[in-house]
Amino acid sequence: MTGRGRPHKAKSPDTKCAKGKTRPEEVKQVPPPRCPGKSFTEEKQNGTIKEQKPKVQKKTSHTEDKPSVQRTRKVEATENFTEISKQQSTTTDHIKAPVQHVKAKKCVGKAKSLEKVSEEMTKVQPEATKEATKASVKTTKAKTSDCKTKPPGKITETKTQPETPKDTTNADSILYTTLEKLKIKRDERSDAAEVINKIVKCIIAHLKQNTICFKEVGEPLRTGSYYENLKISNPDEFDVMLPMPVDRVNINPFGENGAFYSVELKRGKSPLQKFQETSILSASKMLEEFREEVKKCVKPFEEWAVERKKRGCPAVTLITEVQSVTISLDIVLSIMVKSSWPLFTKDGIKIEDWLGTKVKQGFKRMPYYLVPKYEGKGTVENEGVLAKDVWRVSFSHVEKAILKNHGSEKTCCETGGARCCRKDCLKLLKHLLSLLKKKDSSFDKFCSYHAKTTLLHACCSRTKDTDWPASNLSQCFRLLLKDFVTYLEGGVLNNFFIPTQNLLSGPDQKKCNNLARRIREECDTGFPIFK
DNA sequence: CATGTTCGCGAGTGC
DNA sequence: GCACTCGCGAACAT
């Protein structure tokens, strides 16, 4: 309960706008760009050719599950496990079937409750489950390379123990099917990457050549889910941070949670000096000018539109359309600080047991970033500093590095190493959250960063790769859900890097409870929402 | 399941 | 410092 009721909310990831990504429905409503997503040169060559590419079916198209149905299912959830084993043989084969049509939800009732999952996990732990689930998974997903160690077990023999895979198998199928659906098509990715990279390059060139204050812009940091290989469904959201190097700065916490700071440039001449009104570097002024420059640069590209400024949002959001899919690109202004991380991070990133102390030290030697983000009213003053002029710490480069190198063993997920399901679990959680958000607008304040943070914490408590075997997706995912539900019900989810910041201080407890309840329902009924 | 493709990205190179 | 190439790994595709 500790963090509850803190004055400062912090619901969205540092580089992200409070609204932008946290509200999928808004993204959809973005004003249609004038021209279908190609810049001049290609417009000619491609405009006609690629037209007929299959549209990505909106994954939500047939998610018409009724709450009442779920309620009744709950009863079945406690149903016997032997039944499941019978079904297992029938269900495994349709797992193979690639995506699209999902079979009728015959096997829904077999889901287990969150509590059950955790009990099982703790007593079973890797071996038993691994071997058992392997049997079923092997037939379905050949890519799990850790199948080699053991022969497929005979699942039907393992009797009524709850940890037998039988009951997870049905859930597995829907999860694998869902993951399959969430994959990004190569062509779409390719088209989007081309368009995105072109404009990013152009913006950087513009800043270097035509501005003084942003001339020193550094290498773009490609952050966010697309670049972490965690983007689901469509390659339609891109985040690029443009870092302005600074020599030395003084930072002072703004508010109590340690996420926001006022910034003073120390000695020496910096092109950023012009943004210092008093001694502090005005985030609002700097962002304003940055925004103008980006607009100037993008203007000639008629296929790109600049989204309206959103309060407190550090990004200039650009919108375009590629193959009639709307794509948004967040260009995020940031300051790169090379000195040691803020004190508030001292008890954060507890990755020692998971990734090791050396890895952690490596991260802590990296710079950190500040982005012009604030919450609430910009005119709120605190020790002579206006909220709109403060900066928020960002560790998205570290998040990316962690996600990329996420195993306790170096070989995790490499060819020849064991495959884990950490990222798959996160994808599923993100997807689940976004589907729930679509159905209930009161979940607006929950965002994918909550999911990501939950996973990071989970990795720190279940540290070994054997805690996350790819063959055990269903149970791992359910455990992750259990974590999330626990955070929601407690109203506390600490920022992974700044533990004093409660990411759930935004939404009130009632909303947290509602979301927790919805997640439980989904879990107990075999995720009808995915169907 | 092996092999091919593409993108992202870091290391290396030359200027 | 900078642009550019190269090669590798991840993820998708066949």
Coordinates of C-alpha atoms (C1' of nucleotides) in Angstrom, one line a residue:
Chain A
M1 CA 0.0 0.0 0.0
T2 CA 3.0 2.2 0.4
G3 CA 3.1 3.9 -2.8
R4 CA -0.6 4.5 -3.2
G5 CA -1.8 8.0 -3.1
R6 CA 1.4 9.6 -4.0
P7 CA 0.9 12.9 -5.5
H8 CA 2.7 12.2 -8.7
K9 CA 1.4 9.9 -11.1
A10 CA 3.4 8.1 -13.6
K11 CA 1.5 5.9 -15.8
S12 CA 3.2 6.0 -19.1
P13 CA 6.7 5.1 -20.2
D14 CA 9.1 7.9 -20.3
T15 CA 9.2 8.5 -24.0
K16 CA 5.6 8.0 -24.5
C17 CA 2.8 10.4 -24.5
A18 CA 0.2 10.0 -22.0
K19 CA -2.3 9.5 -24.7
G20 CA -0.6 8.4 -27.8
K21 CA 0.1 4.8 -27.3
T22 CA -1.8 4.2 -24.2
R23 CA -5.0 4.6 -26.1
P24 CA -5.1 2.5 -29.1
E25 CA -8.5 3.8 -30.1
E26 CA -7.1 7.2 -30.5
V27 CA -4.4 6.1 -32.8
K28 CA -6.9 4.8 -35.1
Q29 CA -8.6 8.1 -35.4
V30 CA -5.6 10.0 -36.5
P31 CA -6.3 12.3 -39.3
P32 CA -5.7 10.5 -42.5
P33 CA -2.6 11.7 -44.2
R34 CA -3.1 13.0 -47.6
C35 CA -1.0 10.6 -49.5
P36 CA -0.7 6.9 -49.1
G37 CA 2.6 6.6 -47.4
K38 CA 5.3 6.8 -49.9
S39 CA 7.6 9.7 -50.5
F40 CA 7.8 11.2 -53.8
T41 CA 10.3 9.1 -55.5
E42 CA 8.7 5.8 -54.6
E43 CA 5.3 7.0 -55.0
K44 CA 5.7 6.4 -58.6
Q45 CA 7.2 3.1 -58.6
N46 CA 5.4 1.5 -55.8
G47 CA 2.1 3.2 -55.5
T48 CA 0.4 0.9 -57.7
I49 CA 2.3 -2.3 -57.4
K50 CA 2.0 -3.0 -53.7
E51 CA -1.6 -2.0 -53.4
Q52 CA -3.0 -5.4 -53.4
K53 CA -1.0 -6.7 -50.5
P54 CA -3.2 -8.4 -48.1
K55 CA -4.3 -6.2 -45.3
V56 CA -3.6 -7.2 -41.9
Q57 CA -6.7 -8.4 -40.4
K58 CA -7.4 -6.4 -37.3
K59 CA -7.0 -8.9 -34.6
T60 CA -10.0 -7.7 -32.8
S61 CA -12.3 -8.4 -35.5
H62 CA -14.0 -11.2 -33.9
T63 CA -13.6 -11.0 -30.2
E64 CA -17.2 -11.0 -29.2
D65 CA -17.0 -13.0 -26.1
K66 CA -19.7 -12.2 -23.6
P67 CA -19.1 -11.6 -20.0
S68 CA -21.9 -13.9 -19.1
V69 CA -20.2 -16.8 -20.9
Q70 CA -17.1 -16.3 -18.9
R71 CA -19.0 -16.2 -15.7
T72 CA -20.5 -19.6 -16.3
R73 CA -17.3 -21.1 -17.4
K74 CA -15.7 -20.3 -14.1
V75 CA -17.5 -23.3 -12.7
E76 CA -16.0 -25.6 -15.2
A77 CA -12.6 -24.2 -14.5
T78 CA -12.3 -26.5 -11.6
E79 CA -13.2 -29.4 -13.7
N80 CA -11.3 -32.6 -13.7
F81 CA -8.0 -32.9 -15.4
T82 CA -8.4 -36.3 -16.8
E83 CA -10.8 -35.0 -19.3
I84 CA -8.3 -32.7 -20.6
S85 CA -5.9 -35.4 -21.3
K86 CA -8.4 -37.0 -23.6
Q87 CA -8.9 -33.8 -25.4
Q88 CA -5.3 -33.2 -25.6
S89 CA -4.7 -35.3 -28.6
T90 CA -7.4 -33.7 -30.5
T91 CA -6.3 -30.2 -29.7
T92 CA -2.7 -30.5 -30.4
D93 CA -3.1 -30.9 -34.1
H94 CA -4.9 -27.7 -34.6
I95 CA -2.1 -25.8 -33.0
K96 CA -0.1 -26.4 -36.0
A97 CA -2.5 -24.7 -38.2
P98 CA -1.2 -21.3 -38.8
V99 CA -3.2 -18.5 -37.4
Q100 CA -6.3 -17.0 -39.0
H101 CA -9.3 -19.0 -38.2
V102 CA -9.4 -20.0 -34.6
K103 CA -11.3 -23.1 -33.7
A104 CA -14.4 -23.0 -31.7
K105 CA -13.7 -22.6 -28.1
K106 CA -14.4 -26.1 -27.0
C107 CA -11.6 -26.3 -24.6
V108 CA -12.2 -23.2 -22.7
G109 CA -13.2 -24.7 -19.4
K110 CA -9.9 -26.3 -18.7
A111 CA -8.1 -23.2 -17.7
K112 CA -6.8 -23.0 -14.3
S113 CA -7.1 -20.3 -11.8
L114 CA -4.2 -18.0 -11.2
E115 CA -3.7 -19.4 -7.7
K116 CA -3.5 -22.9 -9.0
V117 CA -0.8 -22.0 -11.4
S118 CA 1.5 -20.6 -8.9
E119 CA 1.0 -23.5 -6.5
E120 CA 2.0 -25.8 -9.3
M121 CA 4.9 -23.8 -10.5
T122 CA 6.4 -23.7 -7.1
K123 CA 6.1 -27.4 -6.4
V124 CA 6.8 -28.7 -9.9
Q125 CA 9.4 -26.3 -11.2
P126 CA 11.2 -26.9 -14.4
E127 CA 11.8 -30.6 -14.8
A128 CA 8.4 -32.2 -14.4
T129 CA 6.5 -29.7 -16.3
K130 CA 9.1 -29.3 -18.9
E131 CA 9.2 -32.8 -19.8
A132 CA 5.5 -33.2 -19.7
T133 CA 4.6 -30.2 -21.7
K134 CA 7.3 -30.9 -24.1
A135 CA 5.3 -33.8 -25.4
S136 CA 2.5 -31.6 -26.5
V137 CA 4.5 -28.7 -27.5
K138 CA 6.9 -30.5 -29.6
T139 CA 4.3 -31.5 -32.0
T140 CA 3.1 -28.0 -32.3
K141 CA 6.1 -25.8 -32.2
A142 CA 9.1 -27.4 -33.6
K143 CA 11.2 -24.4 -33.0
T144 CA 11.7 -25.0 -29.3
S145 CA 15.2 -26.2 -29.4
D146 CA 15.3 -27.4 -25.9
C147 CA 13.1 -30.3 -26.9
K148 CA 16.2 -32.3 -27.5
T149 CA 17.0 -33.2 -24.0
K150 CA 14.1 -35.5 -23.3
P151 CA 11.9 -37.7 -25.3
P152 CA 8.3 -36.8 -25.5
G153 CA 6.7 -38.0 -22.4
K154 CA 3.4 -39.8 -22.4
I155 CA 1.2 -37.3 -21.0
T156 CA -1.8 -39.4 -20.7
E157 CA -0.2 -41.5 -18.1
T158 CA 0.5 -38.8 -15.7
K159 CA -2.6 -38.8 -13.7
T160 CA -4.5 -36.3 -11.8
Q161 CA -1.7 -34.1 -10.7
P162 CA -2.6 -30.6 -11.6
E163 CA 0.8 -29.9 -13.0
T164 CA 0.4 -32.3 -15.8
P165 CA 0.5 -30.5 -19.0
K166 CA -2.9 -31.7 -20.1
D167 CA -4.7 -28.9 -18.7
T168 CA -2.3 -26.4 -20.1
T169 CA -2.4 -27.9 -23.5
N170 CA -5.7 -26.4 -24.4
A171 CA -4.6 -23.0 -23.2
D172 CA -1.3 -23.5 -25.0
S173 CA -3.0 -23.8 -28.3
I174 CA -4.8 -20.6 -28.0
L175 CA -1.6 -18.9 -26.8
Y176 CA 0.5 -20.2 -29.6
T177 CA -2.2 -19.3 -32.1
T178 CA -2.3 -15.8 -30.7
L179 CA 1.4 -15.4 -30.8
E180 CA 1.3 -16.5 -34.4
K181 CA -1.2 -13.8 -35.1
L182 CA 0.8 -11.2 -33.4
K183 CA 3.8 -11.7 -35.7
I184 CA 4.7 -8.9 -37.9
K185 CA 4.7 -9.7 -41.6
R186 CA 8.0 -9.3 -43.3
D187 CA 6.6 -7.1 -46.1
E188 CA 4.9 -4.8 -43.8
R189 CA 7.9 -4.5 -41.6
S190 CA 10.0 -3.8 -44.6
D191 CA 7.7 -1.2 -46.0
A192 CA 7.5 0.6 -42.7
A193 CA 11.2 0.4 -42.0
E194 CA 11.9 2.0 -45.3
V195 CA 9.6 4.9 -44.7
I196 CA 10.6 5.4 -41.1
N197 CA 14.3 5.3 -41.7
K198 CA 14.1 7.7 -44.5
I199 CA 12.3 10.4 -42.5
V200 CA 14.5 9.8 -39.4
K201 CA 17.6 10.3 -41.4
C202 CA 16.2 13.3 -42.9
I203 CA 15.3 14.9 -39.6
I204 CA 18.7 14.3 -38.2
A205 CA 20.4 15.8 -41.2
H206 CA 18.1 18.8 -40.9
L207 CA 19.0 19.3 -37.2
K208 CA 22.7 19.0 -37.9
Q209 CA 22.7 21.3 -40.9
N210 CA 20.1 23.9 -40.3
T211 CA 20.0 24.4 -36.6
I212 CA 22.5 25.7 -34.0
C213 CA 21.0 24.4 -30.8
F214 CA 20.3 20.9 -32.0
K215 CA 23.4 20.6 -34.2
E216 CA 25.1 18.3 -31.8
V217 CA 22.3 15.7 -32.0
G218 CA 23.7 12.2 -31.4
E219 CA 22.9 8.9 -32.9
P220 CA 19.2 8.2 -32.8
L221 CA 18.2 5.7 -30.1
R222 CA 15.6 3.4 -31.5
T223 CA 13.6 2.4 -28.6
G224 CA 10.2 1.0 -27.9
S225 CA 8.6 -2.2 -28.7
Y226 CA 9.3 -2.3 -32.4
Y227 CA 13.0 -2.1 -31.8
E228 CA 12.9 -4.5 -29.0
N229 CA 11.2 -7.1 -31.2
L230 CA 8.2 -6.9 -29.0
K231 CA 5.9 -5.1 -31.3
I232 CA 2.7 -7.0 -31.9
S233 CA 0.3 -7.1 -34.7
N234 CA 1.4 -4.3 -36.9
P235 CA 4.6 -2.4 -37.4
D236 CA 2.8 0.8 -36.8
E237 CA 4.5 2.5 -33.9
F238 CA 8.0 3.6 -33.8
D239 CA 10.0 5.5 -31.2
V240 CA 13.2 7.3 -31.9
M241 CA 15.0 9.3 -29.2
L242 CA 17.3 12.0 -30.5
P243 CA 19.8 12.7 -27.8
M244 CA 21.5 16.1 -27.2
P245 CA 24.8 15.5 -25.5
V246 CA 25.5 17.7 -22.5
D247 CA 28.8 18.0 -20.6
R248 CA 27.7 18.2 -17.1
V249 CA 24.5 18.9 -15.4
N250 CA 23.0 19.4 -12.0
I251 CA 19.7 17.7 -11.5
N252 CA 17.2 18.3 -8.8
P253 CA 14.3 16.0 -8.0
F254 CA 11.0 17.6 -8.8
G255 CA 8.3 16.0 -6.7
E256 CA 8.9 13.0 -4.5
N257 CA 9.1 10.0 -6.6
G258 CA 12.5 10.5 -8.1
A259 CA 11.3 10.3 -11.7
F260 CA 11.2 14.0 -12.5
Y261 CA 14.0 16.5 -12.3
S262 CA 14.9 20.1 -13.0
V263 CA 18.1 20.5 -14.9
E264 CA 20.9 23.0 -14.8
L265 CA 23.7 23.1 -17.2
K266 CA 27.1 23.5 -15.6
R267 CA 30.0 25.6 -16.8
G268 CA 31.0 25.7 -20.4
K269 CA 29.2 26.8 -23.5
S270 CA 26.5 24.7 -24.8
P271 CA 24.2 25.4 -27.7
L272 CA 21.5 24.6 -25.2
Q273 CA 22.3 27.6 -23.1
K274 CA 19.7 29.7 -24.8
F275 CA 17.0 27.5 -23.2
Q276 CA 18.2 28.4 -19.7
E277 CA 15.9 31.1 -18.4
T278 CA 17.0 31.2 -14.9
S279 CA 19.6 28.7 -14.1
I280 CA 17.4 25.9 -15.1
L281 CA 17.1 24.4 -18.6
S282 CA 13.6 25.0 -19.8
A283 CA 12.2 21.8 -21.1
S284 CA 9.1 23.5 -22.6
K285 CA 11.2 26.1 -24.5
M286 CA 13.5 23.5 -25.8
L287 CA 10.8 21.1 -26.9
E288 CA 8.9 23.9 -28.6
E289 CA 11.9 24.8 -30.7
F290 CA 12.7 21.2 -31.4
R291 CA 9.1 20.7 -32.5
E292 CA 9.3 23.6 -34.9
E293 CA 12.4 22.3 -36.5
V294 CA 11.0 18.9 -36.9
K295 CA 7.9 20.4 -38.5
K296 CA 10.0 22.5 -40.8
C297 CA 11.9 19.5 -41.9
V298 CA 8.9 17.3 -42.4
K299 CA 6.9 19.9 -44.3
P300 CA 8.1 19.1 -47.8
F301 CA 7.1 15.5 -47.2
E302 CA 3.4 15.6 -48.0
E303 CA 2.8 12.1 -46.9
W304 CA 3.8 13.0 -43.4
A305 CA 1.6 14.9 -40.9
V306 CA 2.6 16.2 -37.5
E307 CA 0.2 15.3 -34.8
R308 CA -1.0 18.0 -32.4
K309 CA 1.1 18.7 -29.4
K310 CA -0.1 16.9 -26.3
R311 CA 0.4 18.2 -22.9
G312 CA 3.4 16.8 -21.1
C313 CA 4.4 14.6 -24.0
P314 CA 8.0 14.6 -25.0
A315 CA 7.5 13.4 -28.5
V316 CA 6.8 15.0 -31.8
T317 CA 4.5 12.5 -33.3
L318 CA 4.6 12.1 -37.0
I319 CA 1.9 10.2 -38.9
T320 CA 1.8 8.6 -42.2
E321 CA 0.2 5.8 -44.0
V322 CA 1.9 2.8 -45.5
Q323 CA -0.1 0.4 -47.6
S324 CA -3.2 2.1 -46.1
V325 CA -2.0 1.3 -42.6
T326 CA -1.5 4.3 -40.4
I327 CA 1.9 4.5 -38.9
S328 CA 3.1 6.8 -36.1
L329 CA 6.6 7.8 -35.4
D330 CA 7.5 9.4 -32.1
I331 CA 10.5 11.7 -32.4
V332 CA 11.6 12.2 -28.8
L333 CA 13.9 15.0 -27.8
S334 CA 16.2 13.9 -25.0
I335 CA 19.3 15.0 -23.1
M336 CA 22.1 12.5 -22.8
V337 CA 23.8 12.6 -19.4
K338 CA 27.0 10.7 -19.1
S339 CA 27.5 11.0 -15.3
S340 CA 26.3 8.5 -12.8
W341 CA 22.7 7.7 -12.5
P342 CA 20.4 9.6 -10.2
L343 CA 20.4 8.5 -6.6
F344 CA 16.8 7.3 -6.8
T345 CA 18.0 4.5 -9.0
K346 CA 20.1 3.1 -6.2
D347 CA 17.6 0.3 -5.3
G348 CA 16.4 -0.2 -8.8
I349 CA 17.3 -2.7 -11.5
K350 CA 17.8 -5.6 -9.2
I351 CA 19.2 -7.8 -11.9
E352 CA 22.1 -9.3 -10.0
D353 CA 20.6 -12.7 -9.6
W354 CA 19.2 -12.7 -13.0
L355 CA 21.8 -11.2 -15.3
G356 CA 24.7 -10.8 -12.9
T357 CA 26.5 -7.9 -11.3
K358 CA 28.8 -7.3 -14.1
V359 CA 26.0 -6.8 -16.5
K360 CA 24.4 -4.5 -14.1
Q361 CA 27.6 -2.5 -13.7
G362 CA 27.8 -2.3 -17.4
F363 CA 24.4 -0.8 -17.6
K364 CA 25.1 1.7 -14.9
R365 CA 28.1 2.9 -16.7
M366 CA 25.9 3.8 -19.6
P367 CA 24.6 7.3 -19.8
Y368 CA 21.0 8.1 -18.8
Y369 CA 18.6 10.2 -20.7
L370 CA 16.2 13.0 -19.8
V371 CA 13.1 13.7 -21.8
P372 CA 10.9 16.8 -21.6
K373 CA 7.9 15.1 -19.9
Y374 CA 5.8 16.2 -17.0
E375 CA 2.5 15.3 -15.5
G376 CA -0.5 17.3 -14.5
K377 CA -0.6 21.0 -15.0
G378 CA 2.4 22.6 -16.5
T379 CA 2.0 25.7 -14.4
V380 CA 2.4 24.0 -11.1
E381 CA 5.4 25.4 -9.4
N382 CA 7.8 23.6 -7.1
E383 CA 10.8 25.4 -5.6
G384 CA 10.7 28.0 -8.3
V385 CA 10.5 25.5 -11.1
L386 CA 7.5 25.0 -13.4
A387 CA 6.3 21.5 -14.0
K388 CA 6.4 22.0 -17.8
D389 CA 10.1 22.7 -17.5
V390 CA 11.1 19.5 -15.8
W391 CA 12.5 16.4 -17.3
R392 CA 11.9 12.8 -16.7
V393 CA 14.5 10.1 -16.6
S394 CA 14.5 7.5 -19.3
F395 CA 16.2 4.2 -19.3
S396 CA 14.6 2.9 -22.5
H397 CA 18.0 2.1 -23.9
V398 CA 18.7 -0.2 -20.9
E399 CA 15.3 -1.7 -21.2
K400 CA 16.1 -2.5 -24.8
A401 CA 19.5 -3.9 -23.9
I402 CA 17.9 -6.1 -21.2
L403 CA 15.2 -7.4 -23.4
K404 CA 17.7 -8.2 -26.1
N405 CA 20.0 -10.0 -23.7
H406 CA 17.5 -11.5 -21.4
G407 CA 18.9 -14.9 -20.4
S408 CA 20.6 -16.0 -17.2
E409 CA 22.7 -18.1 -19.6
K410 CA 24.4 -16.3 -22.4
T411 CA 23.1 -18.7 -24.9
C412 CA 19.5 -18.2 -24.0
C413 CA 17.4 -18.2 -27.2
E414 CA 20.5 -18.5 -29.4
T415 CA 20.7 -21.3 -31.9
G416 CA 22.1 -24.1 -29.8
G417 CA 20.9 -22.6 -26.6
A418 CA 17.6 -23.2 -24.9
R419 CA 14.7 -21.2 -26.0
C420 CA 12.8 -19.2 -23.3
C421 CA 9.4 -17.7 -23.4
R422 CA 10.0 -14.4 -21.6
K423 CA 9.4 -12.3 -24.6
D424 CA 6.4 -14.3 -25.7
C425 CA 4.9 -13.9 -22.3
L426 CA 5.3 -10.2 -22.5
K427 CA 3.8 -10.1 -26.0
L428 CA 0.8 -11.9 -24.7
L429 CA 0.4 -9.7 -21.7
K430 CA 0.6 -6.6 -23.8
H431 CA -1.9 -8.0 -26.2
L432 CA -4.3 -9.0 -23.5
L433 CA -4.0 -5.6 -22.0
S434 CA -4.6 -3.8 -25.2
L435 CA -7.6 -6.0 -26.0
L436 CA -9.1 -5.2 -22.5
K437 CA -8.4 -1.6 -23.0
K438 CA -10.3 -1.6 -26.3
K439 CA -13.3 -3.1 -24.6
D440 CA -13.3 -0.9 -21.6
S441 CA -12.2 2.7 -21.9
S442 CA -11.9 3.0 -18.1
F443 CA -8.6 1.1 -18.6
D444 CA -7.1 4.0 -20.5
K445 CA -4.5 4.7 -17.9
F446 CA -3.0 1.3 -18.1
C447 CA -0.3 0.9 -20.8
S448 CA 2.2 -1.5 -22.2
Y449 CA 4.8 -0.1 -19.9
H450 CA 3.0 -1.6 -17.0
A451 CA 3.3 -5.0 -18.8
K452 CA 6.9 -4.5 -19.5
T453 CA 7.7 -3.5 -16.0
T454 CA 5.8 -6.5 -14.7
L455 CA 7.9 -8.8 -16.9
L456 CA 11.2 -7.2 -15.7
H457 CA 10.2 -7.7 -12.1
A458 CA 9.2 -11.2 -12.9
C459 CA 12.5 -12.0 -14.4
C460 CA 14.2 -10.8 -11.3
S461 CA 12.2 -13.2 -9.1
R462 CA 12.3 -16.1 -11.5
T463 CA 15.8 -15.6 -12.6
K464 CA 16.8 -18.8 -14.3
D465 CA 16.2 -19.7 -18.0
T466 CA 14.8 -22.9 -16.7
D467 CA 12.0 -20.9 -15.0
W468 CA 10.9 -19.8 -18.5
P469 CA 11.3 -22.7 -20.9
A470 CA 9.6 -22.1 -24.2
S471 CA 7.7 -25.4 -23.7
N472 CA 6.1 -24.0 -20.6
L473 CA 4.5 -20.9 -22.1
S474 CA 1.1 -21.3 -20.6
Q475 CA 2.2 -21.6 -17.1
C476 CA 4.8 -18.9 -17.3
F477 CA 2.3 -16.6 -18.8
R478 CA -0.2 -17.4 -16.1
L479 CA 2.4 -16.7 -13.5
L480 CA 3.1 -13.4 -15.1
L481 CA -0.6 -12.6 -15.0
K482 CA -0.6 -13.5 -11.4
D483 CA 2.2 -11.0 -10.8
F484 CA 0.3 -8.4 -12.6
V485 CA -2.9 -9.0 -10.8
T486 CA -1.1 -8.8 -7.5
Y487 CA 0.3 -5.4 -8.4
L488 CA -3.1 -4.2 -9.5
E489 CA -4.8 -5.4 -6.4
G490 CA -2.2 -3.8 -4.2
G491 CA -2.2 -0.7 -6.3
V492 CA 1.5 -0.7 -6.4
L493 CA 3.9 -1.4 -9.3
N494 CA 7.2 0.1 -8.9
N495 CA 9.2 1.5 -11.7
F496 CA 11.9 -1.0 -12.5
F497 CA 14.7 1.6 -12.3
I498 CA 13.2 4.0 -9.8
P499 CA 11.5 2.0 -7.2
T500 CA 10.1 5.0 -5.4
Q501 CA 7.9 5.7 -8.4
N502 CA 4.6 3.9 -8.3
L503 CA 3.4 3.3 -11.9
L504 CA -0.1 2.6 -10.6
S505 CA -0.6 5.9 -8.8
G506 CA -2.4 7.2 -11.8
P507 CA -5.5 4.9 -12.1
D508 CA -7.5 4.7 -8.9
Q509 CA -7.8 1.5 -7.0
K510 CA -11.2 0.7 -8.3
K511 CA -9.9 0.6 -11.8
C512 CA -7.0 -1.5 -10.8
N513 CA -9.4 -3.9 -9.2
N514 CA -11.6 -4.1 -12.2
L515 CA -8.7 -4.8 -14.5
A516 CA -7.4 -7.4 -12.1
R517 CA -10.8 -9.0 -12.1
R518 CA -11.0 -9.0 -15.9
I519 CA -7.6 -10.6 -16.2
R520 CA -8.6 -13.3 -13.7
E521 CA -11.7 -14.0 -15.7
E522 CA -9.8 -14.4 -18.9
C523 CA -7.3 -16.6 -17.3
D524 CA -9.9 -18.8 -15.7
T525 CA -11.8 -19.2 -18.9
G526 CA -9.0 -19.9 -21.3
F527 CA -8.6 -16.4 -22.7
P528 CA -11.8 -16.2 -24.8
I529 CA -10.7 -12.6 -25.6
F530 CA -7.9 -14.0 -27.7
K531 CA -10.4 -15.8 -29.9
Chain B
dC1 C1' 13.8 -28.5 -40.0
dA2 C1' 17.2 -26.3 -42.9
dT3 C1' 17.9 -22.6 -45.6
dG4 C1' 17.1 -17.9 -47.3
dT5 C1' 15.8 -12.9 -46.6
dT6 C1' 15.6 -8.6 -44.4
dC7 C1' 16.4 -5.3 -40.9
dG8 C1' 18.9 -3.5 -37.1
dC9 C1' 23.2 -2.7 -35.2
dG10 C1' 27.9 -2.6 -33.8
dA11 C1' 32.8 -2.9 -35.2
dG12 C1' 35.9 -1.6 -38.3
dT13 C1' 37.7 1.4 -41.8
dG14 C1' 39.1 5.3 -44.4
dC15 C1' 38.8 10.2 -44.8
Chain C
dG1 C1' 34.5 13.3 -35.7
dC2 C1' 32.0 11.5 -40.0
dA3 C1' 30.1 8.4 -43.3
dC4 C1' 30.4 4.1 -45.1
dT5 C1' 30.9 -1.0 -45.4
dC6 C1' 30.8 -5.4 -43.4
dG7 C1' 29.1 -9.2 -40.9
dC8 C1' 26.3 -11.1 -37.5
dG9 C1' 22.0 -12.2 -35.0
dA10 C1' 16.9 -12.1 -34.6
dA11 C1' 12.8 -12.8 -36.7
dC12 C1' 10.1 -13.9 -40.5
dA13 C1' 9.4 -16.8 -44.7
dT14 C1' 9.8 -20.9 -47.6

